[in-house]
XYZ file of C-alpha atoms in Angstrom:
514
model
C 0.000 0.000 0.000
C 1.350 3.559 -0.965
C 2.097 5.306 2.092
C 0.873 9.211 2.299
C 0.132 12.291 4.525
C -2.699 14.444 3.925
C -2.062 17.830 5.023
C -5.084 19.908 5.908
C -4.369 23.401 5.133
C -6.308 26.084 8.081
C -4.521 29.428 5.877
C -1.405 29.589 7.345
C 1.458 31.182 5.606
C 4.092 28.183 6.461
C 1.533 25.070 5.715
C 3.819 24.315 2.327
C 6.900 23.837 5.033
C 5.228 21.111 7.059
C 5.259 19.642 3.255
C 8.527 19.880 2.809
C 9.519 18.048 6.061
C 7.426 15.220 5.330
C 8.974 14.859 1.977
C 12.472 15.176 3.775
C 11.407 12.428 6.169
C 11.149 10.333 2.539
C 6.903 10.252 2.552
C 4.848 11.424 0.219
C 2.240 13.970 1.045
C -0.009 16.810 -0.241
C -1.745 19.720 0.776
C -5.834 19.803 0.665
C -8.216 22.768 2.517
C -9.610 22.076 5.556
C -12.756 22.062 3.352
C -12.234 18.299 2.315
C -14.941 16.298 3.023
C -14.398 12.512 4.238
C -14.958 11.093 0.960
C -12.288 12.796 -0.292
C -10.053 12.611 2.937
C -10.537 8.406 2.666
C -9.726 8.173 -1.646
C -6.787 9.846 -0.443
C -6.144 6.987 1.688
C -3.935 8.918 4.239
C -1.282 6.925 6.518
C -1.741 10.191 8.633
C -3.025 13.282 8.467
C -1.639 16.598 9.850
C -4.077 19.895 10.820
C -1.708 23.381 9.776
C -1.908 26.213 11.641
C -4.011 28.767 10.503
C -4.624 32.836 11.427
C -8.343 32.148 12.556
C -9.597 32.111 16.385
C -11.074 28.564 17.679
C -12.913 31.031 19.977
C -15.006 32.733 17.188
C -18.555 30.567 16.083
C -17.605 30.808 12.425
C -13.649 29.407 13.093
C -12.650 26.621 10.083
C -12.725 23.507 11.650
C -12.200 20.431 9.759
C -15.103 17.038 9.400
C -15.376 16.067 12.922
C -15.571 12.225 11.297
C -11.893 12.889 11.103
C -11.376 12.326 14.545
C -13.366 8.861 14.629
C -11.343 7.744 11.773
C -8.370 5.897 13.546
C -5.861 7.815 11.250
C -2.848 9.180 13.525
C -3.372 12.776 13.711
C -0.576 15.687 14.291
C -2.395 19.447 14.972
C 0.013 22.284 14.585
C -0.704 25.485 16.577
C -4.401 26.342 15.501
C -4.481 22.642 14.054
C -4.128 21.614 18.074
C -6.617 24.121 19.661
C -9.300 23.149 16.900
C -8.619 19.535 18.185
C -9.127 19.750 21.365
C -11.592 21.826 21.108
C -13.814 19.370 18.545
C -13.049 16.395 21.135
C -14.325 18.102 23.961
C -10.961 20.315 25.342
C -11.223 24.152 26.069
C -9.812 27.102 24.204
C -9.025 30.414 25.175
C -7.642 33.841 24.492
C -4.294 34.112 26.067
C -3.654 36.438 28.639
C -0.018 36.416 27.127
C 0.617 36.185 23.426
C 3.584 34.237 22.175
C 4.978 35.199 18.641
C 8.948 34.182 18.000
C 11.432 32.251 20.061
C 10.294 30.385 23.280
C 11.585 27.969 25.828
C 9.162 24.792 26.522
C 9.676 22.593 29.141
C 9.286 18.837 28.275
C 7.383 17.735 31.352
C 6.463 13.892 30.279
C 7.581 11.533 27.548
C 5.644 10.534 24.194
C 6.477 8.660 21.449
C 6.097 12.368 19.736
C 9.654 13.369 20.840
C 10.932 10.119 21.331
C 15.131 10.165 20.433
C 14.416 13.898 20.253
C 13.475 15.902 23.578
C 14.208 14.406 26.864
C 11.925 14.702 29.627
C 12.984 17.637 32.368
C 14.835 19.495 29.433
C 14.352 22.929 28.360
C 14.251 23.109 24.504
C 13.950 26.262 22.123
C 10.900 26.165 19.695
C 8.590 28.980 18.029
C 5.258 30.414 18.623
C 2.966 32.169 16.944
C -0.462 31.909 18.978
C -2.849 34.449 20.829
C -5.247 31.934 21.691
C -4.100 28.172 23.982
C -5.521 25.240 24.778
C -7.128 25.661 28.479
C -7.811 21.921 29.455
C -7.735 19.210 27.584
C -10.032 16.286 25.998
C -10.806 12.923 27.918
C -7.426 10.329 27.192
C -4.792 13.500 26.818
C -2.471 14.212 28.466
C 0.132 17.124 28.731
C 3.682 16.652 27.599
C 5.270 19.747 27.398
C 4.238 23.509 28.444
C 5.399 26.977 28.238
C 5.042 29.995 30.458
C 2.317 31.249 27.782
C 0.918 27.923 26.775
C 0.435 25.291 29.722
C -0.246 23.098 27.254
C 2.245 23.806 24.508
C 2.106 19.714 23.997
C -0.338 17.237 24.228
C -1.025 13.514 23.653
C -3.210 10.761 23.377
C -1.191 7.858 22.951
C -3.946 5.458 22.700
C -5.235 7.046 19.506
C -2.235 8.533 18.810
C -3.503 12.276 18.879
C -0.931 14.688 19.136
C -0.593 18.115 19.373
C 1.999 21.153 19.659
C 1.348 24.752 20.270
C 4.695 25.140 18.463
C 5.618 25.660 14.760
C 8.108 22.052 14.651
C 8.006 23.225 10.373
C 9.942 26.219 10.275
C 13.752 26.563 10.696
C 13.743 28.353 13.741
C 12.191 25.363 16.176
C 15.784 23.600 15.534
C 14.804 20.208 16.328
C 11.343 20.513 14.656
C 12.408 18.329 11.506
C 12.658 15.322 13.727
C 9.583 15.589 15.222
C 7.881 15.919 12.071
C 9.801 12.808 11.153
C 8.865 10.988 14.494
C 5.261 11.462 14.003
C 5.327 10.180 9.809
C 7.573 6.833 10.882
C 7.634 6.168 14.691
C 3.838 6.851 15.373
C 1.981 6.909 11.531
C 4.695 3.552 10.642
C 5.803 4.749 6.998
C 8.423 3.361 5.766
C 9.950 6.878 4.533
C 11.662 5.240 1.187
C 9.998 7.872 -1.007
C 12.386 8.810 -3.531
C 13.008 11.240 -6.987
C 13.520 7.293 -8.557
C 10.738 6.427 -7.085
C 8.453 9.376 -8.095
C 10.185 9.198 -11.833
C 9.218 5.748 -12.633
C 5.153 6.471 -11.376
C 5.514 9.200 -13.247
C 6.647 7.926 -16.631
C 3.656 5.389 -16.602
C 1.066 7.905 -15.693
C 2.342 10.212 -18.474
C 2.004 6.956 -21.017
C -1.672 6.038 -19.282
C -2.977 9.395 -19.548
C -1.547 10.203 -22.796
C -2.191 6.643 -24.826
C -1.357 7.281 -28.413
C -2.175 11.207 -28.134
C 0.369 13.853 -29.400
C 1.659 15.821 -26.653
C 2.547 19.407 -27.502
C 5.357 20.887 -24.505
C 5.829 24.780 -24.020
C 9.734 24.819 -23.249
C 11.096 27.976 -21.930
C 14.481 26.779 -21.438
C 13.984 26.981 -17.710
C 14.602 24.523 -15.233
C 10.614 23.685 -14.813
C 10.072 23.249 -18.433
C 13.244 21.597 -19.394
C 12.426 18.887 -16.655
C 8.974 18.412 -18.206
C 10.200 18.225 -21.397
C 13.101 15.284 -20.946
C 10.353 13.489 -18.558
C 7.673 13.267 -21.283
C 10.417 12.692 -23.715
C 11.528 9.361 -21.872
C 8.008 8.528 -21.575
C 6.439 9.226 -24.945
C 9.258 9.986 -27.236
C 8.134 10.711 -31.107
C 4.813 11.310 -29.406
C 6.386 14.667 -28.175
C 6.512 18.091 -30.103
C 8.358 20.933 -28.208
C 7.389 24.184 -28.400
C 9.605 27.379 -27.598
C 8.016 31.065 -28.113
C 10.508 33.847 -28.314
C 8.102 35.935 -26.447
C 11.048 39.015 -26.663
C 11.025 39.068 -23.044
C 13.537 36.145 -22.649
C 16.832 36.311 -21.190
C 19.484 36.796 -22.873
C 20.775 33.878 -25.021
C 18.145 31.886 -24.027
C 16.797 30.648 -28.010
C 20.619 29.178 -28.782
C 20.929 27.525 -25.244
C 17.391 25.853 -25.973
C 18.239 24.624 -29.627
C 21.972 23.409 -28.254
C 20.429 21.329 -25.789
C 17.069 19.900 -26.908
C 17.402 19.869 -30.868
C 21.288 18.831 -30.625
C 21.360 16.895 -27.550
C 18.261 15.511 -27.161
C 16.987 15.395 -30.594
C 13.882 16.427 -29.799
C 10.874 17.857 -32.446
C 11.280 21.838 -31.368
C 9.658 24.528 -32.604
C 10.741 27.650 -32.628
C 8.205 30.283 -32.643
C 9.497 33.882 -32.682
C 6.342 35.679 -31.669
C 7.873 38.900 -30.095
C 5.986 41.058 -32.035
C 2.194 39.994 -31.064
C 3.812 39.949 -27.023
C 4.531 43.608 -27.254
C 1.599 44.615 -29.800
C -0.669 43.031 -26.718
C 1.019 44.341 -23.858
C 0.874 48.214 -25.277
C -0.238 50.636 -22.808
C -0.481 47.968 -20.231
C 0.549 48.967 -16.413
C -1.496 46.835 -14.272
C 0.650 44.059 -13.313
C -2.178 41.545 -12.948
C -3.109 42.422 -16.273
C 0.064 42.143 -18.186
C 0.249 38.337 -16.396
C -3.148 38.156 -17.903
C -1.936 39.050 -21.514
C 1.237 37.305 -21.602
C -0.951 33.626 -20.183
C -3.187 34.168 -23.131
C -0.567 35.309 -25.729
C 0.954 32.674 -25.338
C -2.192 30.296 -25.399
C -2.554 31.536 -28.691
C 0.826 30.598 -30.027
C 0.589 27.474 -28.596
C -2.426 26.730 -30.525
C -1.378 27.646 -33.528
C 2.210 26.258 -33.812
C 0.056 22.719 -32.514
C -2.354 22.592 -35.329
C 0.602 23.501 -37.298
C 2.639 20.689 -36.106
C -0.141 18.531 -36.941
C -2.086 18.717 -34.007
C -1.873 17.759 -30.673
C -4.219 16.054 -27.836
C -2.230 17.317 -24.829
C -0.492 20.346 -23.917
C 2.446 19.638 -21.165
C 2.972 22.543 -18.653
C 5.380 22.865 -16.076
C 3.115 23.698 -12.848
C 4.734 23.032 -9.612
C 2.885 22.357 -6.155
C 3.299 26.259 -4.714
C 1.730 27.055 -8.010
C -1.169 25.135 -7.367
C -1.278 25.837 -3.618
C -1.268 29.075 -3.516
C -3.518 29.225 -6.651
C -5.984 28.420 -4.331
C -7.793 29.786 -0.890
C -8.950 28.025 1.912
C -10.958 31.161 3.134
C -12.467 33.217 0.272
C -11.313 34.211 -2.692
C -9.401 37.116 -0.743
C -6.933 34.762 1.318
C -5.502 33.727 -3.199
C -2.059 34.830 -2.241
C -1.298 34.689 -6.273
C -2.819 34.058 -9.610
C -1.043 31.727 -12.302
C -1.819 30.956 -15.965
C 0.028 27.543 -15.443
C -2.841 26.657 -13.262
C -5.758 28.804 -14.791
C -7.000 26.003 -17.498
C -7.562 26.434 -20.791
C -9.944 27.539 -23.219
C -12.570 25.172 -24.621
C -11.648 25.766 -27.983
C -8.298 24.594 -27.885
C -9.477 20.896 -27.000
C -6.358 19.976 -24.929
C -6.038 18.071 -22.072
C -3.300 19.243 -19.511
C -0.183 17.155 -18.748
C 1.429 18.280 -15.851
C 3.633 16.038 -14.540
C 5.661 17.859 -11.621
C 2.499 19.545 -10.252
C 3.254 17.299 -6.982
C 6.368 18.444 -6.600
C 8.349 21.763 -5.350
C 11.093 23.257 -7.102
C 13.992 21.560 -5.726
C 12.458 18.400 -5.703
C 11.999 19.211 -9.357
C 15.741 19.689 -9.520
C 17.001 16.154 -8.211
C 14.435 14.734 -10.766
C 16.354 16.440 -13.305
C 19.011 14.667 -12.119
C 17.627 11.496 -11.708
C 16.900 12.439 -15.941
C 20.032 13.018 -17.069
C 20.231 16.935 -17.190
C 22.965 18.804 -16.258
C 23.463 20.820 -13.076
C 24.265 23.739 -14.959
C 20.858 23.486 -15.940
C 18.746 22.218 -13.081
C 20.553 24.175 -10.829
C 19.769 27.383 -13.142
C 17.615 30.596 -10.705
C 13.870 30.535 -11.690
C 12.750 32.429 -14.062
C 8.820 33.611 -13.760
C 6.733 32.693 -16.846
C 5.824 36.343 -17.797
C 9.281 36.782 -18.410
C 11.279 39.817 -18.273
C 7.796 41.534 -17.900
C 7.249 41.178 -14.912
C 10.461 43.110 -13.825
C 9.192 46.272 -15.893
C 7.007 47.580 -13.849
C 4.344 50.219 -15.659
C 4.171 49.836 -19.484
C 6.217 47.107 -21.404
C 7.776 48.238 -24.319
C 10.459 46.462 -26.809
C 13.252 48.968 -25.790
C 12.947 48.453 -22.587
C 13.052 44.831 -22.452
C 16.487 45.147 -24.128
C 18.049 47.344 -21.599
C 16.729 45.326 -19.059
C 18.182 41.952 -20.718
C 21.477 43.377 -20.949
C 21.778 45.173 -17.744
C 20.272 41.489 -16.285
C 23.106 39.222 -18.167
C 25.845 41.775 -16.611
C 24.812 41.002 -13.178
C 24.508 37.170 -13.506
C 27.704 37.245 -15.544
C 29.772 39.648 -12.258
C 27.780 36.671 -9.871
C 29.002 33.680 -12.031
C 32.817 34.903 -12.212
C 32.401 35.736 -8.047
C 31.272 32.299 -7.783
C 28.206 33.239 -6.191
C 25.637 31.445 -8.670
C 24.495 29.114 -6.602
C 24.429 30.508 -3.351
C 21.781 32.611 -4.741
C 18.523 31.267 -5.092
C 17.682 33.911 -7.369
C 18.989 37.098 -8.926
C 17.527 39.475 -11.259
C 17.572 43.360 -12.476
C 14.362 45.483 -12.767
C 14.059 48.826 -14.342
C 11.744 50.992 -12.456
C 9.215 53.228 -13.639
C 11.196 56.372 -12.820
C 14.244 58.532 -14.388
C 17.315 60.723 -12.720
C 19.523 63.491 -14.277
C 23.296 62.588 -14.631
C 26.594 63.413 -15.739
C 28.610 61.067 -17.895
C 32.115 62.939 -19.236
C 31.191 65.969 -20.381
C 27.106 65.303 -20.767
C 24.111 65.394 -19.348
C 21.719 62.683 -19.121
C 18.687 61.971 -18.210
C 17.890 58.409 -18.293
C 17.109 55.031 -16.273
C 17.079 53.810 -13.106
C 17.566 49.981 -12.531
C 17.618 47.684 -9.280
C 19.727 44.808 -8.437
C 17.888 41.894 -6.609
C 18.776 38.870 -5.411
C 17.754 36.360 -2.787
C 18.650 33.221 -0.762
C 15.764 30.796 -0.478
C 15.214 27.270 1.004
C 11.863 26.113 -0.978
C 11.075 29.702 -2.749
C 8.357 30.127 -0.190
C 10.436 32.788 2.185
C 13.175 35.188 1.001
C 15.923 37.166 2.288
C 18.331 39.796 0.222
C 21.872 38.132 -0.495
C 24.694 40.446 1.569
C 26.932 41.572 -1.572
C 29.982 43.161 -0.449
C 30.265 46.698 -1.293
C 33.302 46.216 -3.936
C 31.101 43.782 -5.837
C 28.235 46.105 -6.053
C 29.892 48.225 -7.232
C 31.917 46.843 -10.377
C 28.482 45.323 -11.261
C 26.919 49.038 -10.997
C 29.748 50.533 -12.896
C 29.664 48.014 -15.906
C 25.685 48.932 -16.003
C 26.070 52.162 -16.489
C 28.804 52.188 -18.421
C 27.825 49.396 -20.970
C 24.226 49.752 -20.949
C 23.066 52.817 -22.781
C 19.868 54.122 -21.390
C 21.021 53.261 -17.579
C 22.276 56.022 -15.572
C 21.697 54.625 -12.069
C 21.605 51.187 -10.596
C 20.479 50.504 -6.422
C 19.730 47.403 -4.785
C 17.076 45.853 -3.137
C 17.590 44.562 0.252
C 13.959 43.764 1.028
C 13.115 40.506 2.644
C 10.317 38.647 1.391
C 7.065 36.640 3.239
C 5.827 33.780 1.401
C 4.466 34.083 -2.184
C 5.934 37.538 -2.758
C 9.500 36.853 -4.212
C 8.841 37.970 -7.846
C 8.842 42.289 -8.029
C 5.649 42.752 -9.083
């Protein structure tokens, strides 16, 4: 029997990391909203299921709670910070507002042992975790019992051994609760008894022979951008459909540099692969005219490109399927458990299609996030100049003009952009970086350069370390690197008088600019 987690997502911003740590402790598992019902929650066919925190009170009438069948269910069950209130609280426990909030670092004290922090915590030791609660459990449910507490939470852990119930006040997902990987892991093979011997292998092979089930004798038509997503997708299918394949690659004119002759070297030459090249630059910028609205230029560029895509696949002969590269925080966060305010982002990757086109959608890697992606790149052959190449958002270089997009200044941009990646490559710095780009910004300053005046561009540097692409801090350049890569801007790029850079930390699902 396939072993999995179902992860029941309450809106918090960190649910995705309680993914990750579950597919670090080598078992599969996805995210659903606390929404599901129990016909859904059973054809998942959970080994154990884990209730997220979430920014909601237990104390208000209208609070999310999950199907109270759930708890009669005999699946192991792990409730993270609101995911432990709502617990006790639906088997009969108490929840309160706290008289004394906890957000950031705390000390618990681990007051009796469980098979929760078994090999982990010993009892009578003080241990470092983080909060993020202004409500706490008050008293507990018949058959709990407490296992840890903190001076704002006296019941910062509980457990019901019996039924294995558990429960932390604590955030074991995120970095900052040092020990909270192991716990995590604990819970998914101690107490839920997977194996953890998921592996990229593992999910490669599945893969290949759902691609060939789904697709049958079909013609699958891939969009390939040259990015790491794409290029994944594309040697994937090509493994498991081969001549059954047709590549497509739009020059949308708001590439990166270089980016059509690193796409034909590797997939035409290499590979020997059908590709297509499409130069469509001109009906990209004819569409995006006048546009400022950022929502609205993703809007234009997701259907442009629609539109080339169903005209280079009757052109090709047709096609039945159109292969996408749509990874998990795509879909995620394409979707709100509370309203369609909490949508943290909207994505044509996971928008559908139009009716007209008659395509089905392969998207093979939607299960996965993007380093996971990576190692099955590996697992595929690629090279690690490639999989380990920064993302690259689908609108392109669009994205990092913000107000109108116009030809000319997609070509500054794309040379000021291969100038910094080129200074970060020859500093060795490439992949320390999860991602680095240049954006020109809507605004001008006056200059002098020898004897001249100008008035012309300002651009920014940014670039950003990452674990999962869900959380983002600025990279700490040293000044002298700054800048050289400032000086060759302005000097080499005409229309760039001034460069700054962005040292802006990011929450989760804002990394891009716009």
């Amino acid at each position: 029997m396939e072993e999995r987690v179902l992860i029941l997502d309450f809106g918090s911003q960190v649910t995705q990391l309680i993914a990750r740590r579950v597919r670090e402790a080598g078992v599969y598992c996805e995210i659903r909203p606390y929404t599901s019902d129990m016909e859904e929650i059973n054809s998942f066919n959970p080994s154990a299921v884990i209730l997220s925190g979430g920014p909601a009170s237990v104390t208000q009438s209208k609070a999310p709670r999950p199907r109270p069948e759930i708890f009669k269910s005999g699946i192991p069950i792990l409730g993270i910070c609101y995911g432990q209130q709502i617990m006790c609280e639906a088997m009969g426990g108490n929840v309160e507002n706290a008289d004394e909030r906890e957000f950031g670092r705390a000390l618990i004290d681990i007051t009796a042992s469980c098979e929760l922090f078994e090999g982990v915590w010993k009892v009578g030791s003080k241990q470092t975790v983080w909060m993020s609660h202004g409500d706490r459990v008050t008293s507990l449910p018949p058959g709990f019992s407490v296992v840890a507490c903190s001076d704002g939470a006296p019941y910062a852990a509980t457990a019901d051994e019996k039924n294995k119930f558990y429960g932390v006040q604590f955030h074991p997902e995120v970095i900052h609760t040092p020990d909270g990987a192991a716990i995590i892991r604990n819970f998914v093979q101690r107490i839920a008894k997977c194996s953890g011997n998921w592996t990229m292998s593992e999910f490669k092979d599945r893969a290949k022979v759902s691609i060939q089930e789904q697709v049958g004798k079909g013609n699958v038509i891939c969009g390939l951008s040259g990015g790491v997503d794409s290029s994944v997708v594309a040697a994937l299918l090509n493994e498991a459909v081969g001549d059954q394949l047709t590549c497509v690659f739009v020059d949308s004119g708001l590439l990166r540099h270089g980016e059509v002759n690193e796409v034909v070297a590797l997939f035409r030459e290499k590979y020997n692969l059908r590709l297509i090249i499409v130069d469509a630059a001109d009906e990209f910028f004819e569409n995006l005219k006048g546009v400022t609205d950022p929502e609205e230029k993703r809007k234009i560029i997701g259907s442009t490109f629609i539109d080339v895509f169903e005209r280079a696949a009757k052109e090709a002969g047709g096609a039945d399927f159109l292969a996408q590269g749509t990874l998990y925080p795509d879909v995620i966060e394409s979707v709100s458990v509370a309203g369609p305010s909490a949508v943290i982002k909207s994505h044509h990757n996971v928008g559908g299609l139009p009716e007209r086109m008659n395509l089905k959608l392969v998207e093979p890697v939607r299960e996965l996030f993007k380093d996971e992606v990576r190692e099955l790149g590996r697992q595929l052959g690629l090279s690690e100049a490639l999989v380990g190449r920064h993302p690259f958002p689908g609108p392109g270089l669009a994205i990092r003009i913000p107000g109108a997009v116009t030809r000319e200044k997609a070509n500054i941009l794309r040379s000021a952009d291969m100038i910094f990646l080129e200074e970060i490559r020859k500093a060795n710095l490439y992949d320390k970086i999860w991602q680095a780009f240049v954006v020109l910004l809507p605004v001008r300053a006056v200059g002098v350069m020898g004897d001249a005046r100008t008035y012309d561009n300002v651009c920014a540097l940014r670039a950003i370390t990452s674990t999962d692409g869900m959380t983002a801090d600025f990279y700490a350049f040293d000044m002298e690197f700054l800048g050289r890569v400032a000086n060759r801007i302005v000097n080499e790029v005409r229309g760039i008088n001034r460069v700054v850079y962005d040292v802006t930390s990011k929450p989760p699902g804002t990394i891009e600019w716009e």
